[in-house]
Coordinates of C-alpha atoms in Angstrom, one line a residue:
M1314 CA 0.0 0.0 0.0
T1315 CA 1.5 3.4 -1.0
N1316 CA 2.0 6.2 1.5
N1317 CA 1.7 9.0 -1.1
I1318 CA -1.6 10.9 -0.8
N1319 CA -1.7 11.6 -4.6
D1320 CA -1.4 7.8 -5.3
R1321 CA -4.0 7.0 -2.8
L1322 CA -6.4 9.6 -4.2
Q1323 CA -6.4 7.6 -7.4
T1324 CA -8.1 4.8 -5.5
I1325 CA -11.0 6.7 -4.0
G1326 CA -14.0 8.2 -5.7
N1327 CA -13.8 11.9 -6.4
N1328 CA -16.0 13.8 -8.7
A1329 CA -13.2 16.1 -9.9
N1330 CA -11.2 16.3 -13.1
S1331 CA -7.5 15.4 -13.0
N1332 CA -6.9 18.7 -14.9
W1333 CA -8.1 21.5 -12.8
L1334 CA -8.6 23.8 -15.8
L1335 CA -11.4 21.5 -17.0
D1336 CA -13.1 21.3 -13.6
D1337 CA -15.5 24.1 -12.5
G1338 CA -15.1 23.4 -8.8
L1339 CA -11.3 23.4 -8.9
R1340 CA -11.3 26.5 -11.1
R1341 CA -13.4 28.3 -8.5
L1342 CA -11.2 27.0 -5.7
N1343 CA -8.0 28.0 -7.4
F1344 CA -9.4 31.5 -7.8
W1345 CA -9.5 31.8 -4.0
M1346 CA -6.0 30.3 -3.8
F1347 CA -4.9 33.1 -6.1
M1348 CA -6.5 35.7 -3.8
C1349 CA -4.5 34.3 -1.0
L1350 CA -1.4 34.4 -3.1
I1351 CA -1.9 38.2 -3.5
S1352 CA -1.0 38.6 0.2
S1353 CA 2.4 37.2 -0.4
Y1354 CA 2.7 39.4 -3.6
G1355 CA 2.0 42.5 -1.5
A1356 CA 4.8 41.6 1.0
G1357 CA 7.2 41.0 -1.8
Y1358 CA 6.3 44.3 -3.5
D1359 CA 6.9 46.2 -0.3
G1360 CA 10.3 44.6 0.3
S1361 CA 11.6 45.2 -3.2
L1362 CA 10.0 48.7 -3.2
F1363 CA 12.2 49.8 -0.3
T1364 CA 15.3 48.5 -2.2
G1365 CA 14.2 50.3 -5.3
L1366 CA 13.5 53.6 -3.5
L1367 CA 17.2 53.6 -2.4
T1368 CA 18.1 54.0 -6.0
L1369 CA 15.8 57.0 -6.6
K1370 CA 17.4 60.5 -6.1
P1371 CA 14.0 62.3 -5.9
W1372 CA 13.0 60.0 -3.0
F1373 CA 16.2 61.0 -1.1
A1374 CA 15.5 64.6 -1.9
A1375 CA 12.0 64.4 -0.5
M1376 CA 13.1 62.6 2.7
F1377 CA 16.3 64.3 3.6
D1378 CA 17.6 67.8 3.8
F1379 CA 21.0 67.6 2.0
S1380 CA 22.0 71.1 3.1
K1381 CA 22.5 69.5 6.5
G1382 CA 24.7 66.7 5.1
P1383 CA 24.2 63.3 3.5
P1384 CA 21.6 60.9 5.0
Q1385 CA 22.9 58.9 8.0
P1386 CA 22.7 55.1 7.8
T1387 CA 20.7 55.2 11.0
F1388 CA 17.9 57.3 9.4
I1389 CA 17.7 54.9 6.5
G1390 CA 17.6 52.0 8.9
V1391 CA 14.6 53.6 10.7
I1392 CA 12.7 54.0 7.5
G1393 CA 13.4 50.4 6.6
L1394 CA 12.4 49.4 10.1
S1395 CA 9.1 51.1 9.9
G1396 CA 8.0 48.6 7.2
V1397 CA 8.5 45.8 9.7
V1398 CA 7.1 47.1 13.0
G1399 CA 3.6 46.2 12.1
I1400 CA 4.6 42.7 11.1
I1401 CA 5.6 42.1 14.7
A1402 CA 2.2 42.8 16.2
G1403 CA 0.0 42.2 13.1
P1404 CA 0.2 38.4 13.1
F1405 CA -1.3 38.2 16.6
V1406 CA -4.2 40.4 15.5
G1407 CA -4.5 38.2 12.4
Q1408 CA -4.5 35.0 14.6
W1409 CA -7.3 36.3 16.8
I1410 CA -9.5 37.4 13.9
S1411 CA -8.8 34.2 12.0
D1412 CA -9.7 31.9 14.9
R1413 CA -12.7 33.9 16.0
Y1414 CA -14.3 35.2 12.7
G1415 CA -12.6 33.2 9.9
R1416 CA -9.5 33.3 7.9
H1417 CA -10.8 35.3 4.9
R1418 CA -12.3 37.9 7.2
A1419 CA -8.9 38.5 8.7
M1420 CA -7.6 39.1 5.1
I1421 CA -10.4 41.6 4.5
V1422 CA -9.3 43.6 7.6
A1423 CA -5.7 43.4 6.4
S1424 CA -6.5 44.7 3.0
F1425 CA -8.4 47.7 4.4
V1426 CA -5.5 48.6 6.7
A1427 CA -2.9 48.3 4.0
I1428 CA -4.9 50.5 1.6
I1429 CA -5.0 53.2 4.2
G1430 CA -1.2 53.0 4.7
G1431 CA -0.6 53.0 0.9
I1432 CA -2.6 56.2 0.5
L1433 CA -0.6 57.9 3.2
T1434 CA 2.7 57.1 1.5
I1435 CA 1.9 59.2 -1.6
I1436 CA 1.0 62.4 0.3
T1437 CA 3.7 64.9 -0.2
L1438 CA 4.8 67.5 2.3
P1439 CA 7.3 70.4 1.7
E1440 CA 9.4 69.8 4.8
P1441 CA 11.7 66.8 4.4
T1442 CA 11.5 65.9 8.1
H1443 CA 7.7 66.0 8.1
Q1444 CA 7.7 64.0 4.8
R1445 CA 10.0 61.4 6.3
N1446 CA 7.9 61.1 9.5
L1447 CA 4.7 60.6 7.5
F1448 CA 6.3 58.0 5.2
I1449 CA 7.5 56.1 8.3
C1450 CA 4.0 56.2 9.8
A1451 CA 2.5 55.0 6.5
R1452 CA 4.9 52.1 6.3
V1453 CA 4.0 51.1 9.8
V1454 CA 0.3 51.0 8.9
I1455 CA 1.0 48.9 5.7
S1456 CA 3.1 46.5 7.6
L1457 CA 0.3 46.0 10.2
G1458 CA -2.0 45.0 7.4
G1459 CA 0.6 42.8 5.9
G1460 CA 1.2 41.1 9.3
I1461 CA -2.5 40.3 9.7
S1462 CA -2.7 38.9 6.1
M1463 CA 0.5 36.8 6.4
V1464 CA -1.1 34.6 9.1
A1465 CA -4.6 34.3 7.5
A1466 CA -3.7 33.7 3.9
P1467 CA -1.4 30.7 4.1
V1468 CA -3.6 29.1 6.7
L1469 CA -6.6 29.4 4.4
M1470 CA -4.7 28.0 1.5
T1471 CA -3.6 25.0 3.5
E1472 CA -7.0 24.3 4.9
L1473 CA -9.2 25.0 1.9
S1474 CA -7.1 23.6 -1.0
H1475 CA -7.8 20.2 -2.6
P1476 CA -5.6 17.5 -1.0
R1477 CA -4.3 16.6 -4.5
Q1478 CA -3.1 20.2 -5.0
R1479 CA -2.3 21.3 -1.4
P1480 CA 1.5 20.6 -1.4
V1481 CA 2.1 22.6 -4.6
V1482 CA -0.5 25.3 -3.9
A1483 CA 0.9 25.9 -0.4
A1484 CA 4.5 26.0 -1.7
L1485 CA 3.5 28.5 -4.4
Y1486 CA 2.2 30.9 -1.7
Q1487 CA 5.6 32.4 -0.8
C1488 CA 6.6 32.5 -4.5
G1489 CA 4.1 35.3 -4.8
F1490 CA 6.7 37.3 -2.8
Y1491 CA 9.1 37.3 -5.7
L1492 CA 6.3 38.1 -8.1
G1493 CA 5.7 41.3 -6.1
S1494 CA 9.5 41.8 -6.0
V1495 CA 9.7 41.6 -9.8
V1496 CA 6.9 44.1 -10.3
A1497 CA 8.3 46.6 -7.8
A1498 CA 11.9 46.3 -9.0
W1499 CA 11.0 47.0 -12.6
I1500 CA 8.6 49.7 -11.8
T1501 CA 11.2 51.6 -9.8
F1502 CA 13.7 50.9 -12.6
G1503 CA 11.3 52.5 -15.1
T1504 CA 10.8 55.6 -12.9
N1505 CA 14.5 55.8 -12.1
S1506 CA 15.1 58.4 -14.8
W1507 CA 12.2 60.6 -13.6
A1508 CA 13.2 63.9 -12.0
S1509 CA 9.9 64.6 -10.1
S1510 CA 8.5 63.2 -6.9
W1511 CA 6.3 60.9 -9.0
S1512 CA 9.4 58.7 -9.5
W1513 CA 8.7 57.3 -6.0
R1514 CA 5.0 58.2 -5.6
V1515 CA 3.9 56.1 -8.5
P1516 CA 5.5 52.9 -7.2
C1517 CA 4.1 53.6 -3.8
L1518 CA 0.6 54.2 -5.3
I1519 CA 0.7 50.9 -7.3
Q1520 CA 1.5 49.1 -4.0
I1521 CA -2.2 49.3 -2.9
A1522 CA -3.6 47.7 -6.1
P1523 CA -3.5 44.0 -4.9
F1524 CA -5.1 45.0 -1.6
V1525 CA -7.9 46.8 -3.5
V1526 CA -8.6 43.6 -5.5
Q1527 CA -8.7 41.5 -2.3
L1528 CA -11.0 44.0 -0.5
A1529 CA -13.4 43.9 -3.5
V1530 CA -13.8 40.1 -3.8
L1531 CA -12.9 38.4 -0.4
W1532 CA -16.4 39.0 0.9
W1533 CA -17.6 36.0 -1.1
C1534 CA -14.7 33.7 -0.2
P1535 CA -15.7 30.5 1.6
H1536 CA -14.7 29.7 5.2
S1537 CA -12.1 27.1 5.8
P1538 CA -13.8 23.7 6.4
R1539 CA -11.6 23.1 9.4
F1540 CA -12.7 26.5 10.8
L1541 CA -16.4 25.5 10.3
V1542 CA -15.9 22.1 12.0
A1543 CA -14.2 23.8 14.9
Q1544 CA -17.3 26.1 15.2
G1545 CA -19.6 23.1 15.1
R1546 CA -20.9 23.9 11.6
I1547 CA -20.2 20.5 10.2
D1548 CA -22.9 20.6 7.5
E1549 CA -21.5 23.9 6.2
A1550 CA -18.1 22.4 6.1
K1551 CA -19.4 19.4 4.1
Q1552 CA -21.0 21.8 1.6
V1553 CA -17.8 23.7 1.1
L1554 CA -15.8 20.5 0.6
A1555 CA -18.4 19.2 -1.8
K1556 CA -18.7 22.4 -3.8
Y1557 CA -15.0 23.0 -4.3
H1558 CA -13.5 19.4 -4.1
A1559 CA -16.3 17.4 -5.8
N1560 CA -18.4 19.8 -7.9
G1561 CA -21.3 19.8 -5.4
D1562 CA -21.5 16.0 -4.9
M1563 CA -22.5 15.6 -1.3
D1564 CA -22.0 11.9 -1.4
D1565 CA -18.5 12.0 -2.8
E1566 CA -16.1 9.5 -1.2
L1567 CA -13.2 12.0 -1.0
V1568 CA -15.5 14.6 0.7
A1569 CA -16.5 12.0 3.2
F1570 CA -12.9 11.0 3.9
E1571 CA -11.8 14.6 4.3
L1572 CA -14.7 15.5 6.6
N1573 CA -14.2 12.5 8.8
S1574 CA -10.4 13.3 9.1
I1575 CA -11.1 16.9 10.0
V1576 CA -13.8 16.1 12.5
A1577 CA -11.5 13.5 14.2
A1578 CA -8.5 15.9 14.3
V1579 CA -10.5 18.9 15.6
A1580 CA -12.5 16.8 18.1
S1581 CA -9.3 15.4 19.6
D1582 CA -8.2 18.7 21.0
K1583 CA -11.4 20.7 21.3
D1584 CA -12.0 20.1 25.0
N1585 CA -10.0 23.1 26.3
H1586 CA -9.6 26.6 25.2
S1587 CA -6.5 27.0 23.0
S1588 CA -3.7 29.4 24.1
F1589 CA -0.2 30.2 23.0
K1590 CA 1.1 28.0 25.9
E1591 CA 0.1 25.0 23.8
L1592 CA 2.9 25.7 21.4
V1593 CA 5.3 24.3 24.0
A1594 CA 2.9 22.2 26.1
T1595 CA 3.8 18.8 24.5
K1596 CA 6.9 17.2 23.0
G1597 CA 5.3 17.3 19.6
N1598 CA 4.4 20.9 19.8
R1599 CA 7.8 21.9 21.1
W1600 CA 9.3 20.2 18.2
R1601 CA 7.0 22.0 15.8
T1602 CA 7.6 25.4 17.4
Y1603 CA 11.4 24.9 17.3
I1604 CA 11.3 24.1 13.6
I1605 CA 9.1 27.2 12.7
V1606 CA 11.3 29.5 14.8
V1607 CA 14.5 28.2 13.1
L1608 CA 13.0 28.5 9.7
A1609 CA 11.8 32.0 10.5
V1610 CA 15.2 33.2 11.7
V1611 CA 17.1 31.6 8.8
T1612 CA 14.9 33.1 6.1
Q1613 CA 16.2 36.5 7.3
W1614 CA 19.6 35.6 8.9
G1615 CA 20.7 33.2 6.2
G1616 CA 22.6 35.9 4.3
N1617 CA 19.7 37.0 2.0
G1618 CA 18.7 39.8 4.3
V1619 CA 22.0 41.7 3.9
V1620 CA 21.4 41.5 0.1
S1621 CA 17.6 41.9 -0.2
Y1622 CA 17.1 45.1 1.6
Y1623 CA 20.5 46.8 1.0
L1624 CA 21.4 45.5 -2.4
P1625 CA 22.6 49.0 -3.6
E1626 CA 25.1 49.2 -0.7
V1627 CA 26.3 45.6 -1.4
L1628 CA 26.8 46.4 -5.1
S1629 CA 28.6 49.7 -4.3
S1630 CA 31.0 47.7 -2.1
V1631 CA 32.1 45.7 -5.1
G1632 CA 32.3 48.7 -7.5
V1633 CA 28.8 48.9 -9.0
T1634 CA 27.8 52.4 -8.2
A1635 CA 25.5 53.7 -11.0
T1636 CA 22.0 53.8 -9.6
R1637 CA 20.3 52.7 -12.8
T1638 CA 22.7 49.7 -13.1
Q1639 CA 21.8 48.8 -9.5
A1640 CA 18.1 49.1 -10.2
A1641 CA 18.5 46.9 -13.3
F1642 CA 20.4 44.3 -11.2
N1643 CA 17.7 44.4 -8.6
G1644 CA 15.0 43.7 -11.2
G1645 CA 17.1 40.9 -12.8
L1646 CA 17.6 39.2 -9.5
A1647 CA 13.9 39.4 -8.7
V1648 CA 13.0 37.7 -12.0
F1649 CA 15.6 35.0 -11.4
N1650 CA 14.3 34.4 -7.9
L1651 CA 10.7 34.1 -9.2
I1652 CA 11.6 31.5 -11.8
V1653 CA 13.7 29.3 -9.5
S1654 CA 11.3 29.4 -6.5
T1655 CA 8.2 28.7 -8.7
S1656 CA 10.0 25.8 -10.3
A1657 CA 11.0 24.4 -6.9
A1658 CA 7.4 24.8 -5.6
L1659 CA 6.0 22.8 -8.5
M1660 CA 8.5 20.0 -7.7
S1661 CA 8.2 20.1 -3.9
E1662 CA 5.8 17.2 -3.6
K1663 CA 7.7 15.1 -6.2
L1664 CA 11.2 15.7 -4.7
G1665 CA 10.2 15.9 -1.0
R1666 CA 10.8 18.5 1.6
R1667 CA 14.0 17.1 3.2
P1668 CA 16.0 16.8 0.0
L1669 CA 15.1 20.4 -0.9
F1670 CA 16.0 21.7 2.6
I1671 CA 19.3 19.8 2.7
T1672 CA 20.4 20.8 -0.8
S1673 CA 19.4 24.4 0.0
A1674 CA 21.4 24.5 3.3
V1675 CA 24.5 23.0 1.8
G1676 CA 24.4 25.2 -1.3
M1677 CA 23.8 28.4 0.7
F1678 CA 26.6 27.6 3.1
C1679 CA 29.2 27.0 0.4
S1680 CA 28.2 29.8 -1.9
F1681 CA 28.1 32.4 1.0
I1682 CA 31.6 31.4 2.0
V1683 CA 32.7 32.2 -1.6
I1684 CA 30.9 35.5 -1.5
T1685 CA 32.6 36.4 1.8
A1686 CA 36.1 35.4 0.4
L1687 CA 35.6 37.3 -2.9
S1688 CA 34.3 40.4 -1.0
A1689 CA 37.3 40.4 1.2
T1690 CA 39.6 40.1 -1.8
F1691 CA 37.9 43.0 -3.6
A1692 CA 38.1 45.1 -0.4
K1693 CA 41.9 44.5 -0.2
T1694 CA 42.9 44.6 -3.9
G1695 CA 40.1 46.4 -5.7
E1696 CA 40.4 43.7 -8.4
P1697 CA 37.3 43.9 -10.8
G1698 CA 37.3 40.2 -11.2
S1699 CA 36.6 39.7 -7.6
G1700 CA 33.7 42.1 -7.7
R1701 CA 32.2 40.4 -10.7
G1702 CA 32.6 37.1 -8.8
V1703 CA 30.5 38.4 -5.9
I1704 CA 27.7 39.4 -8.3
A1705 CA 27.8 36.0 -10.0
F1706 CA 27.7 34.1 -6.7
L1707 CA 24.8 36.2 -5.5
F1708 CA 22.8 34.4 -8.1
V1709 CA 24.2 31.0 -7.0
F1710 CA 23.4 31.8 -3.4
F1711 CA 19.8 32.8 -4.2
F1712 CA 19.3 29.7 -6.4
F1713 CA 19.9 27.5 -3.3
Y1714 CA 17.9 29.8 -1.1
D1715 CA 15.0 29.8 -3.6
I1716 CA 14.7 26.0 -3.9
A1717 CA 13.6 25.6 -0.3
L1718 CA 13.4 28.7 1.9
T1719 CA 11.1 30.5 -0.5
P1720 CA 8.5 27.8 -1.3
L1721 CA 8.7 25.9 2.1
A1722 CA 9.3 28.7 4.7
V1723 CA 5.5 29.2 5.0
S1724 CA 4.0 26.0 3.6
Y1725 CA 6.1 23.7 5.8
P1726 CA 5.1 25.3 9.1
A1727 CA 1.5 25.6 8.0
E1728 CA 1.3 21.8 7.3
I1729 CA 3.1 20.6 10.4
L1730 CA 1.0 22.6 12.8
T1731 CA -2.3 21.1 13.9
Y1732 CA -5.5 23.0 13.5
R1733 CA -5.6 23.9 17.1
I1734 CA -2.3 25.8 17.0
R1735 CA -2.0 26.5 13.3
S1736 CA -2.9 30.2 13.3
K1737 CA -1.0 30.8 16.6
G1738 CA 2.1 29.0 15.3
M1739 CA 2.0 31.0 12.1
A1740 CA 1.6 34.2 14.1
V1741 CA 4.8 33.3 16.0
S1742 CA 6.5 32.4 12.8
I1743 CA 5.7 35.7 11.0
S1744 CA 6.5 37.7 14.1
T1745 CA 9.9 36.0 14.4
V1746 CA 10.6 36.8 10.8
A1747 CA 9.8 40.4 11.6
V1748 CA 12.1 40.5 14.6
A1749 CA 14.9 39.1 12.5
L1750 CA 14.1 41.7 9.9
V1751 CA 14.4 44.4 12.5
F1752 CA 18.0 43.3 13.0
N1753 CA 18.7 43.2 9.3
I1754 CA 17.2 46.6 8.5
F1755 CA 18.5 48.5 11.4
V1756 CA 21.9 46.8 12.0
N1757 CA 22.9 45.8 8.5
P1758 CA 23.5 49.2 7.1
I1759 CA 25.5 50.3 10.1
A1760 CA 27.6 47.0 10.1
L1761 CA 28.1 47.2 6.3
A1762 CA 29.4 50.7 6.6
A1763 CA 31.7 49.9 9.6
I1764 CA 33.2 46.5 8.8
A1765 CA 31.9 45.7 5.2
W1766 CA 32.6 42.1 4.2
K1767 CA 33.6 40.9 7.7
F1768 CA 29.9 41.1 8.7
Y1769 CA 29.2 38.3 6.3
L1770 CA 30.9 35.8 8.7
V1771 CA 27.9 36.1 11.0
Y1772 CA 25.7 34.6 8.3
V1773 CA 28.2 31.8 7.5
A1774 CA 27.7 30.7 11.1
V1775 CA 23.9 30.9 10.9
L1776 CA 23.9 28.8 7.7
L1777 CA 26.0 26.1 9.4
F1778 CA 23.5 26.1 12.3
F1779 CA 20.6 25.7 9.8
L1780 CA 22.3 22.8 8.1
I1781 CA 22.7 20.9 11.3
N1782 CA 19.1 21.4 12.3
V1783 CA 17.8 20.3 8.9
L1784 CA 19.8 17.1 9.0
F1785 CA 18.5 16.0 12.4
L1786 CA 15.2 17.7 13.1
F1787 CA 13.2 18.3 9.9
P1788 CA 10.9 15.3 9.1
E1789 CA 9.7 14.4 5.6
T1790 CA 6.0 15.3 5.0
K1791 CA 5.8 14.3 1.4
G1792 CA 2.7 12.3 0.4
K1793 CA 0.6 13.0 3.6
T1794 CA -2.5 14.9 4.4
V1795 CA -2.4 17.7 6.9
E1796 CA -4.0 15.5 9.5
E1797 CA -1.7 12.6 8.8
I1798 CA 1.4 14.8 9.3
Q1799 CA 0.3 15.1 12.9
V1800 CA 1.3 11.5 13.5
L1801 CA 4.9 12.3 12.7
F1802 CA 5.1 14.6 15.7
D1803 CA 2.6 13.3 18.2
G1804 CA 2.9 9.5 17.6
A1805 CA 0.6 7.6 19.9
N1806 CA -1.1 10.9 21.0
S1807 CA -2.4 11.5 17.5
P1808 CA -6.1 11.2 16.8
D1809 CA -7.4 8.1 15.1
L1810 CA -7.9 9.1 11.5
P1811 CA -10.0 7.2 8.9
E1812 CA -8.2 5.2 6.3
L1813 CA -8.7 5.7 2.6
S1814 CA -10.8 3.0 1.1
Y1815 CA -8.8 1.0 -1.5
R1816 CA -10.3 -0.6 -4.5
G1817 CA -7.2 -2.4 -5.8
S1818 CA -4.1 -1.2 -7.5
D1819 CA -5.5 -1.6 -11.0
S1820 CA -8.5 0.7 -10.5
N1821 CA -8.7 4.4 -11.0
S1822 CA -11.8 5.9 -9.5
L1823 CA -10.8 9.5 -10.0
T1824 CA -13.8 10.6 -12.1
D1825 CA -12.9 13.0 -14.9
V1826 CA -15.8 15.4 -15.3
K1827 CA -16.0 18.4 -17.6
A1828 CA -17.8 21.2 -15.8

């Protein structure tokens, strides 16, 4: 008997086409998956936007009074930090709304908050100090909305998606980050030659577009079936599963299996009120929490943070000083990251999580050592070849980063957490990312200005730490449902889940319907 969920689904009746494009229910379902993906897109746009703004002279002119001297790295760090502050608190607001009112309703609140922040960013004031303070406040508001959405969106994707599509759909979530990065990078590249304030106001205005789309359509998004079961609304949960997973067939075998699994998993831990203490209450939960914290830290302290937010400074340190060239490089790197991460996400279920994590950790560790060595050589000799080597190995480093830490940094925590602690665990994960980002944004420019390439040694140590953890503590989740993954961590304490009903290895009961 196979352990792979996709193979097992071939042996159970399901009124859904194997090609989602030919299936009305799956088309509708994947529309809502795309709406969730927009949340990641918004986060990526914001991150790349800040990098792009650092290449725009009109933005600097609006934010700083150059008659008093050049901008201090500390001030730039504060502006960057403002885009993270809300992400520290926002996830806990998002967790509360998600668990009490539903995942998609938290996303509605997040979109509304982010739109307000986006509008504030394009207001212009004559005094640079006032302009800078307003811009900082606006970014705090946007980040608050982003923090709320970052919890609700991946949880909804994990809980609502068809089990046949869940591994890939969930892995694609974080790839939306790079899609946003690509758009922001090339928009700021396009406005780089503009001399007016619109060179930075247009990219800031475009930032609110995805949130406007979400706010307009999410009112009709279905609840997560797991949320409905937890609320005691089992009939509604069955209707959602039937509508989107079986084209409305209430007697569908897969729908029955999913519903029974969800009811068993939710009922097993529904007796007591859930709290954040439960993240460390059992051995299995402590294991889960440790993994999500390690992943959250490494996604920002694995070397990418020093590049992602301060790419212009990194390029300047190896001789690339033209702002338009820096903007073009930022855009090219964003496209490269999008292609690699999306390809890895599509292969994540076939290749498995552990092979991707291990390959990523080894590759990042080795390539960042080379980047550190080449940066040191360039700093001492000024040799152009060393500078070009740094640029080349930045792509090598991000290739290995993208194959695991982009597609799995959110989807892996979301799938290993049980329903009871899923939104709380994701809140801790996102907030930990934000805290790590605070370090990157505030400390990195100061450290880069003070000790340049020597600062990279810190990240080499972090990558070694990550590799050791992956080898010994990250279990394989390939081929399992969300509820079945619980057994890996909780063992005998796991709920009794229903088994798929097999009809024999030669039968294929996946019903292809054209709807």
